[in-house]
Structures are given as structure tokens and as C-alpha cells.
Tab-separated table of C-alpha atoms in Angstrom:
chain	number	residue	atom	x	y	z
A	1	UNK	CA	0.000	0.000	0.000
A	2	UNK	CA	1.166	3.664	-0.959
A	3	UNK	CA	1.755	5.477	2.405
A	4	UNK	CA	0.675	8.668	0.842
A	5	UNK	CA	-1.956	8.765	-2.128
A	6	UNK	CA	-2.895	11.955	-4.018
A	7	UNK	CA	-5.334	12.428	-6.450
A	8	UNK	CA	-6.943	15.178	-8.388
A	9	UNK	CA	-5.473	17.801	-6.222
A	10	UNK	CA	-6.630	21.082	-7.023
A	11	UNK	CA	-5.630	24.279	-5.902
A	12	UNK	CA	-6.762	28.427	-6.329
A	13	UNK	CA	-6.028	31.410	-5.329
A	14	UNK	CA	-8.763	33.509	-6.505
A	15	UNK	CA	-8.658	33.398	-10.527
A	16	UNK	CA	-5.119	31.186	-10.120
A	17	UNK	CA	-5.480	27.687	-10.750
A	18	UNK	CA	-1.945	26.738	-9.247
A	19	UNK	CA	-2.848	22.947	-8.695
A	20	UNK	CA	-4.690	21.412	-11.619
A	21	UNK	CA	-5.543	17.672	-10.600
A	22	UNK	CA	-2.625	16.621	-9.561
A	23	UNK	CA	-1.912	12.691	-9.014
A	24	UNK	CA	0.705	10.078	-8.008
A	25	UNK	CA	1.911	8.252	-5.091
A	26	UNK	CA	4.808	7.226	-2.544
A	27	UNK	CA	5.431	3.956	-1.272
A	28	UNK	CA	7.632	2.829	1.304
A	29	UNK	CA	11.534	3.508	0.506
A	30	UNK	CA	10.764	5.523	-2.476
A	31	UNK	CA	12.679	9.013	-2.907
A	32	UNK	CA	10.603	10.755	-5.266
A	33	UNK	CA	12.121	13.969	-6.498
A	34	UNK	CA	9.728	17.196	-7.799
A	35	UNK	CA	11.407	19.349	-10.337
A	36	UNK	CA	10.295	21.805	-12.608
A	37	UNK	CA	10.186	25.869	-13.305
A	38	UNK	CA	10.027	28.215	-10.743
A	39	UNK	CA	6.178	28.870	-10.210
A	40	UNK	CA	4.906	25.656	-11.685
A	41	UNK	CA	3.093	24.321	-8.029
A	42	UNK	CA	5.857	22.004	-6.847
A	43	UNK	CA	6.152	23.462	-3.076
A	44	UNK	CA	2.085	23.920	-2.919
A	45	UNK	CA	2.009	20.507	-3.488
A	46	UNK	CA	4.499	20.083	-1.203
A	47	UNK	CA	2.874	22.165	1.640
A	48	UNK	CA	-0.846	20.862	0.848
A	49	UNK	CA	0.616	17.188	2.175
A	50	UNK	CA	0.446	18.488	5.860
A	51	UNK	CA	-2.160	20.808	5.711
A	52	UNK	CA	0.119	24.125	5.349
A	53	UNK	CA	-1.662	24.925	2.182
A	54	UNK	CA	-5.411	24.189	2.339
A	55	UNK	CA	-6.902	22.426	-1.014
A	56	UNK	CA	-10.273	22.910	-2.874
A	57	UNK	CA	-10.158	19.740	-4.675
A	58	UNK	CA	-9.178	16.233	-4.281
A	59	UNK	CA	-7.860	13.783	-2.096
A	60	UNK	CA	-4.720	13.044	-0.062
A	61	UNK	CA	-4.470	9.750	1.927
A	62	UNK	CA	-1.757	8.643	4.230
A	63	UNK	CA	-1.580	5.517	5.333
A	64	UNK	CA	-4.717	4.617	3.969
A	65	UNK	CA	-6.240	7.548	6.187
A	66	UNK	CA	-7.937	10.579	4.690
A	67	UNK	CA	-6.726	14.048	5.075
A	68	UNK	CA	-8.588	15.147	2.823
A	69	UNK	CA	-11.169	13.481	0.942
A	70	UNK	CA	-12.723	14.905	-2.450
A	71	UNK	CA	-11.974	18.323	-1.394
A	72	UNK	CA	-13.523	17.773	2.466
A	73	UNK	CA	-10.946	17.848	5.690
A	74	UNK	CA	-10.967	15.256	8.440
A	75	UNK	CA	-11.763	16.506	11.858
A	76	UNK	CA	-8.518	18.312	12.980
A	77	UNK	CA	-7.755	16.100	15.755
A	78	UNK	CA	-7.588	13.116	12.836
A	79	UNK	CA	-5.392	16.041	10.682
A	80	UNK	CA	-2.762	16.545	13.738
A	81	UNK	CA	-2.617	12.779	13.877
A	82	UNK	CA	-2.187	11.926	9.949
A	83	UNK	CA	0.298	14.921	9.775
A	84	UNK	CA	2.780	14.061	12.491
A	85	UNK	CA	3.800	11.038	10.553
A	86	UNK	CA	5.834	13.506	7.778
A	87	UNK	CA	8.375	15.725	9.219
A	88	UNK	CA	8.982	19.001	6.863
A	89	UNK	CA	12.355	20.635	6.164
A	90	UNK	CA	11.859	24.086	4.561
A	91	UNK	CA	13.926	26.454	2.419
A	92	UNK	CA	14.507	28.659	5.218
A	93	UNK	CA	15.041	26.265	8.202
A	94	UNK	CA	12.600	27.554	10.798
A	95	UNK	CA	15.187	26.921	13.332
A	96	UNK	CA	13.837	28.800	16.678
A	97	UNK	CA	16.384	31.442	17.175
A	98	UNK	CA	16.513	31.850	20.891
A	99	UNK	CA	16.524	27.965	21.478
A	100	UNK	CA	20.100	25.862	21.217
A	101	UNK	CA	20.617	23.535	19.172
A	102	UNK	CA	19.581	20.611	20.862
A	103	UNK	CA	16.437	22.675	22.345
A	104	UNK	CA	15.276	23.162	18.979
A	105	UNK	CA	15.670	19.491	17.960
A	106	UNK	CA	14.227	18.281	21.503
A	107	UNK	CA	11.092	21.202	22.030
A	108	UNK	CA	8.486	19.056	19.907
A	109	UNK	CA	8.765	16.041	20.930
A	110	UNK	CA	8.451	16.757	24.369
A	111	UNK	CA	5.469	18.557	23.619
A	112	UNK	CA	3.678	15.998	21.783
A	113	UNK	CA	4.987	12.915	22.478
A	114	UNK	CA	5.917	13.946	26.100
A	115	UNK	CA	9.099	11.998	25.898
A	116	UNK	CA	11.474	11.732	29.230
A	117	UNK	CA	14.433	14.221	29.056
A	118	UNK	CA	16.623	11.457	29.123
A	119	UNK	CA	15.075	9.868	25.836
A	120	UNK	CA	15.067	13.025	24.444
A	121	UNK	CA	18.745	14.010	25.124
A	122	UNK	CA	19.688	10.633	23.701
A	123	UNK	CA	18.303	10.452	20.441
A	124	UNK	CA	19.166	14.503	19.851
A	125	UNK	CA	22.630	13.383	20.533
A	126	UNK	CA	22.464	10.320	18.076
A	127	UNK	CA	20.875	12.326	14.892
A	128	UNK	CA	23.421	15.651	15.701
A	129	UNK	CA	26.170	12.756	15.326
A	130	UNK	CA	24.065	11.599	11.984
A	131	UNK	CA	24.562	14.470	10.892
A	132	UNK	CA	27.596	15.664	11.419
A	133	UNK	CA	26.999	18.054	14.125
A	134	UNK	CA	28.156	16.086	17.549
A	135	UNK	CA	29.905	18.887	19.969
A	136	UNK	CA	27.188	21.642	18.782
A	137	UNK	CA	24.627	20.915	20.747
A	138	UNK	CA	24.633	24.044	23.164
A	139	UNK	CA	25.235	26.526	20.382
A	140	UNK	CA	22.437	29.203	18.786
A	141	UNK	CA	21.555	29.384	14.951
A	142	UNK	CA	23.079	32.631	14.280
A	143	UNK	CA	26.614	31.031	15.555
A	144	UNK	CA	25.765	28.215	12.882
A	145	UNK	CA	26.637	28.394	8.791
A	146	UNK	CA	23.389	27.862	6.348
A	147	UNK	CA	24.638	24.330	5.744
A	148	UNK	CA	24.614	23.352	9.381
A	149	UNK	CA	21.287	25.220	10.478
A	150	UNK	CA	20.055	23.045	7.201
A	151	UNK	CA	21.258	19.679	8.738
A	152	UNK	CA	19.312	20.813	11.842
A	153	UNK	CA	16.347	21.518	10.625
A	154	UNK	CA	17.023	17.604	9.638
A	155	UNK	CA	17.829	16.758	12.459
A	156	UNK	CA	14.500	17.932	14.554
A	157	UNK	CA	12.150	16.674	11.803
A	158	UNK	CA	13.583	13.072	12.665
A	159	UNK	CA	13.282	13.285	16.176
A	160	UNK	CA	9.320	13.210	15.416
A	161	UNK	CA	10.228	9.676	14.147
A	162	UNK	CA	8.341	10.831	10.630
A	163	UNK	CA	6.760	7.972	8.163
A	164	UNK	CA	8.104	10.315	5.588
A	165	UNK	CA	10.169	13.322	5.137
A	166	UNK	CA	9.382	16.419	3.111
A	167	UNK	CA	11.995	18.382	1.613
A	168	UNK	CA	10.925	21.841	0.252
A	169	UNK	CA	14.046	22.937	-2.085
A	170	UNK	CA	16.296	22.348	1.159
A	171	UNK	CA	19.712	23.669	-0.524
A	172	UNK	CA	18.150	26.846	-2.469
A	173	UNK	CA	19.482	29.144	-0.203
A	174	UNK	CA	22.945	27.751	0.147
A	175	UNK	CA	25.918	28.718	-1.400
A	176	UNK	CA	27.137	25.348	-3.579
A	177	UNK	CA	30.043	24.403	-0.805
A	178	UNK	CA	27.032	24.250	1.780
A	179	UNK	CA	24.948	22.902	-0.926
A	180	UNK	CA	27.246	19.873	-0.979
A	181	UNK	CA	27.245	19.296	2.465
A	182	UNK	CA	23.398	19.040	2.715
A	183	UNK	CA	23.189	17.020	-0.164
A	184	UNK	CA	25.461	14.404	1.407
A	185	UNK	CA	22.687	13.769	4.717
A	186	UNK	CA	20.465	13.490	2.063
A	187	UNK	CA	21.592	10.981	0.443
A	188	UNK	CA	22.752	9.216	3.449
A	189	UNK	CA	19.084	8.932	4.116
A	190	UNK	CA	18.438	7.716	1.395
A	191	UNK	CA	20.512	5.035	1.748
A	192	UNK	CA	19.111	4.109	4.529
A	193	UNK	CA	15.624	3.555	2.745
A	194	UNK	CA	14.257	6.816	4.503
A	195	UNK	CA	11.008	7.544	2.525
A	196	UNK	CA	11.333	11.370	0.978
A	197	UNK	CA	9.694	13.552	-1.066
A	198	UNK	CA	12.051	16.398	-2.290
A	199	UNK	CA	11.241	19.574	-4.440
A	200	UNK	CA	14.763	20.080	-5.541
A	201	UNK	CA	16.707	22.159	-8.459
A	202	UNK	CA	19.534	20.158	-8.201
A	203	UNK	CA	19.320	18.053	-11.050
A	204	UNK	CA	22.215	15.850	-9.843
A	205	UNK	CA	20.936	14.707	-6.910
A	206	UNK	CA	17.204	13.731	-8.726
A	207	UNK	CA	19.415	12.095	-11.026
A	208	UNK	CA	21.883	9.980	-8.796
A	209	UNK	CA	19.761	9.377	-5.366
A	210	UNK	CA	15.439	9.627	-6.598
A	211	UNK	CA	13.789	6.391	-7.604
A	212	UNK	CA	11.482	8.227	-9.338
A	213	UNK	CA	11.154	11.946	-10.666
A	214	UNK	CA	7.968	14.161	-11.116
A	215	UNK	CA	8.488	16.922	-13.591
A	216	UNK	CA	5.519	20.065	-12.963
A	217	UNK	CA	4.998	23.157	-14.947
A	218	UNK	CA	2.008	25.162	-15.211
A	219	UNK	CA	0.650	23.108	-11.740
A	220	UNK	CA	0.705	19.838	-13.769
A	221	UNK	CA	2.283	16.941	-13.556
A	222	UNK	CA	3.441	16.496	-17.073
A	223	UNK	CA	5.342	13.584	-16.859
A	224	UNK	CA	6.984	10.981	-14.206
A	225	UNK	CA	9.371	8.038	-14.349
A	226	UNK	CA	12.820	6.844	-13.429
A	227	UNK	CA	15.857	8.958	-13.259
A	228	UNK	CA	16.947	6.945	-15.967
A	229	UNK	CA	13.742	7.345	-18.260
A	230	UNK	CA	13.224	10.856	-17.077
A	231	UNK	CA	16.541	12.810	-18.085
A	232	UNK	CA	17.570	10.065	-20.696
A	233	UNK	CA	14.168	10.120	-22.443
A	234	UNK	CA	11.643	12.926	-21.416
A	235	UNK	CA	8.033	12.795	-23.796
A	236	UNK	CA	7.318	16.212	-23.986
A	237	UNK	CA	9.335	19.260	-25.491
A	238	UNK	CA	8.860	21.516	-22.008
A	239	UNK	CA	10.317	18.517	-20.204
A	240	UNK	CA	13.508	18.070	-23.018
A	241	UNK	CA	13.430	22.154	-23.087
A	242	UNK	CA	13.968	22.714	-18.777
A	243	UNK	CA	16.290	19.649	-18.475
A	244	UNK	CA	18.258	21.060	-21.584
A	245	UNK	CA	18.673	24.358	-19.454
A	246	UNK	CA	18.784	22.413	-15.620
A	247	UNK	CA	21.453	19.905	-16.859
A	248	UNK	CA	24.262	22.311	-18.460
């Protein structure tokens, strides 16, 4: 079974149609990358999975529950509930500012799960060594680089213990040495069989690391395959067009 289903998504704002029926799935272990023009839907999509960008049409299923079904929410105790199985990493990292490191990665959880602070301090301490970042645990985001603050922001969405992670262009703001080391965790994940969903413009990691790759424009899906189908053989001339400009 898929652990997240879409179908038919639809999305508006006011005369906008930014989401146009969009369908596909995820099942376990897959690493399905988004790519496409700037504008085309890809991080609406993104955000509509856990309920950051409300829908008008369509239905999103995780787990075989429904978030939304034919345009109609759950309650939203059942929308807390399906959403805390994906943990989101943004452009931006959303890191709190005036927490430490390992009070940012440690703050929900404790919240929601209620976890003991010695569970907590534990497993910070195990996914700051994951990645990379053992020995920074006391220290503030403004002491960190974009890179780092990027591989905390992974960091705290695994200490949810996600189904899936969400990755919404996570290395768009970094310069390309930072880019790199981002990149890396990434694909360490994915190694690991860690099920993703990443809106990316790095080509070479969609390339090397997704099983399969979504290609949006105008808030379509216009075409979807393997890495190896995709960039070898895309159908349509706006695919062979941005992968002619995204590859050079």
C-alpha cells in the first residue's frame, strides 16, 4: 500500500489555478524527487501534504487515512494525527532562534509525544552525530553556517520519528560548498531507505539518489518516471526544453 496517495489535487487562489488535478503516489523507501520551473506548483504541493496549504479539490491519503477526501478535511484532531507522521524541512530552516541547538531538535517532541528528558537528550545526541553536528549541541543558529542550520532543521524533523520526510528545495538558499554538504545527509538517508519527497533544483541529486522523478509546470504533472527514463528520455518538449537548461 502507498503510504501517501494523491489524487486530483486542485488548488486556487482567486482566478489562479496553481494545482490542476494533480496525481501520483509514494510507497515505502521511495525518494521521489519534484522538479520543474520556478512557479509551476511544486512546493504547494508540497505544503498541501500536511495541511500548510489548504486544497479545494481532491484527495490526499496517508496511510490509507484521509486528510482530505474529495476536497472535504478530516476533523482536525484526525489532521494533527495523519500529519505528524511527515516531518517538513523548509527552504529557510525555521530553526527557533533563541533555542540551542539541541532545544530546537528536543522542544516538539516533548510537547507531543511527552518523551522523558533522558530519551530526548539521547536520540538529539544520536541524529546531531548523523549528521555531522556532535559537539554543537549548546550553540544558537546565528553562531551556525546555512549548511549546518540546514542539517538541523534535519535533524528535529527526525526526532518526530516521521513515516516520511518532506523536503521543500532544502539547498536553495545555500551557497554550492554548503549545498554539498546538505546534499550528502540526504543521500545518506536515502541510503538508509528513509522515505522522501524532495522539491529540488539540483538536477544531480534527482538524477543519482530519486527512484522516481515528477516533472511540474504550469501546476501539472506532465510527466513521471525513473531517473533513468526521465533525463535520458523525457516525452514532452517543455520537459527536453527545462532539463536542456537544468542539466548544463
Amino acid at each position: 500500500m502507498a503510504i501517501i496517495e494523491v489524487s486530483d489535487l486542485s488548488k486556487r487562489y482567486g482566478e489562479l489555478e496553481v494545482l490542476k488535478r494533480i496525481t501520483f503516489d509514494v510507497h515505502k523507501h521511495d525518494v521521489v524527487a519534484v522538479i520543474g520551473p520556478s512557479g509551476s506548483g511544486k512546493s504547494t504541493m508540497l505544503r498541501s501534504l500536511v495541511h500548510l496549504e489548504q486544497i479545494d479539490g481532491g484527495t490526499i491519503r496517508v496511510d490509507g487515512e484521509e486528510l482530505v477526501e474529495e476536497g472535504a478535511y478530516s476533523a482536525p484532531r484526525k489532521i494533527k494525527q495523519i500529519t505528524s507522521k511527515m516531518g517538513m524541512v523548509f527552504q529557510h530552516f525555521n530553526l527557533f532562534p533563541h533555542l540551542t541547538v539541541q532545544q530546537n531538535l528536543e522542544l516538539a517532541p516533548r510537547m507531543v509525544k511527552g518523551e522523558s528528558a533522558a530519551e530526548l537528550r539521547r536520540r538529539s545526541g544520536e541524529l546531531l552525530e548523523k549528521v555531522g553536528l556532535s559537539g554543537r549541541e549548546s550553540m544558537y543558529p546565528a553562531k551556525l553556517s546555512g549548511g549546518q542550520k540546514q542539517r538541523v532543521a534535519i535533524a528535529r524533523a527526525l526526532m518526530m520519528n516521521p513515516h516520511i520526510l518532506l523536503f521543500d528545495e532544502p539547498t536553495s538558499a545555500l551557497d554550492p560548498e554548503l549545498t554539498g554538504e546538505v546534499l550528502q545527509v540526504m543521500k545518506r538517508l536515502a541510503e538508509e531507505h528513509t522515505t522522501m519527497i524532495v522539491v529540488t533544483h539540483e538536477m544531480g541529486f534527482a538524477k543519482e539518489v530519486a527512484s522516481r522523478v515528477l516533472f511540474m509546470d504550469d501546476g501539472q504533472i506532465l510527466e513521471s518516471g525513473s531517473p533513468e527514463e526521465l533525463f535520458a528520455n523525457p516525452r514532452f518538449d517543455r520537459t527536453k526544453a527545462f532539463l536542456s537548461h537544468g542539466l548544463k
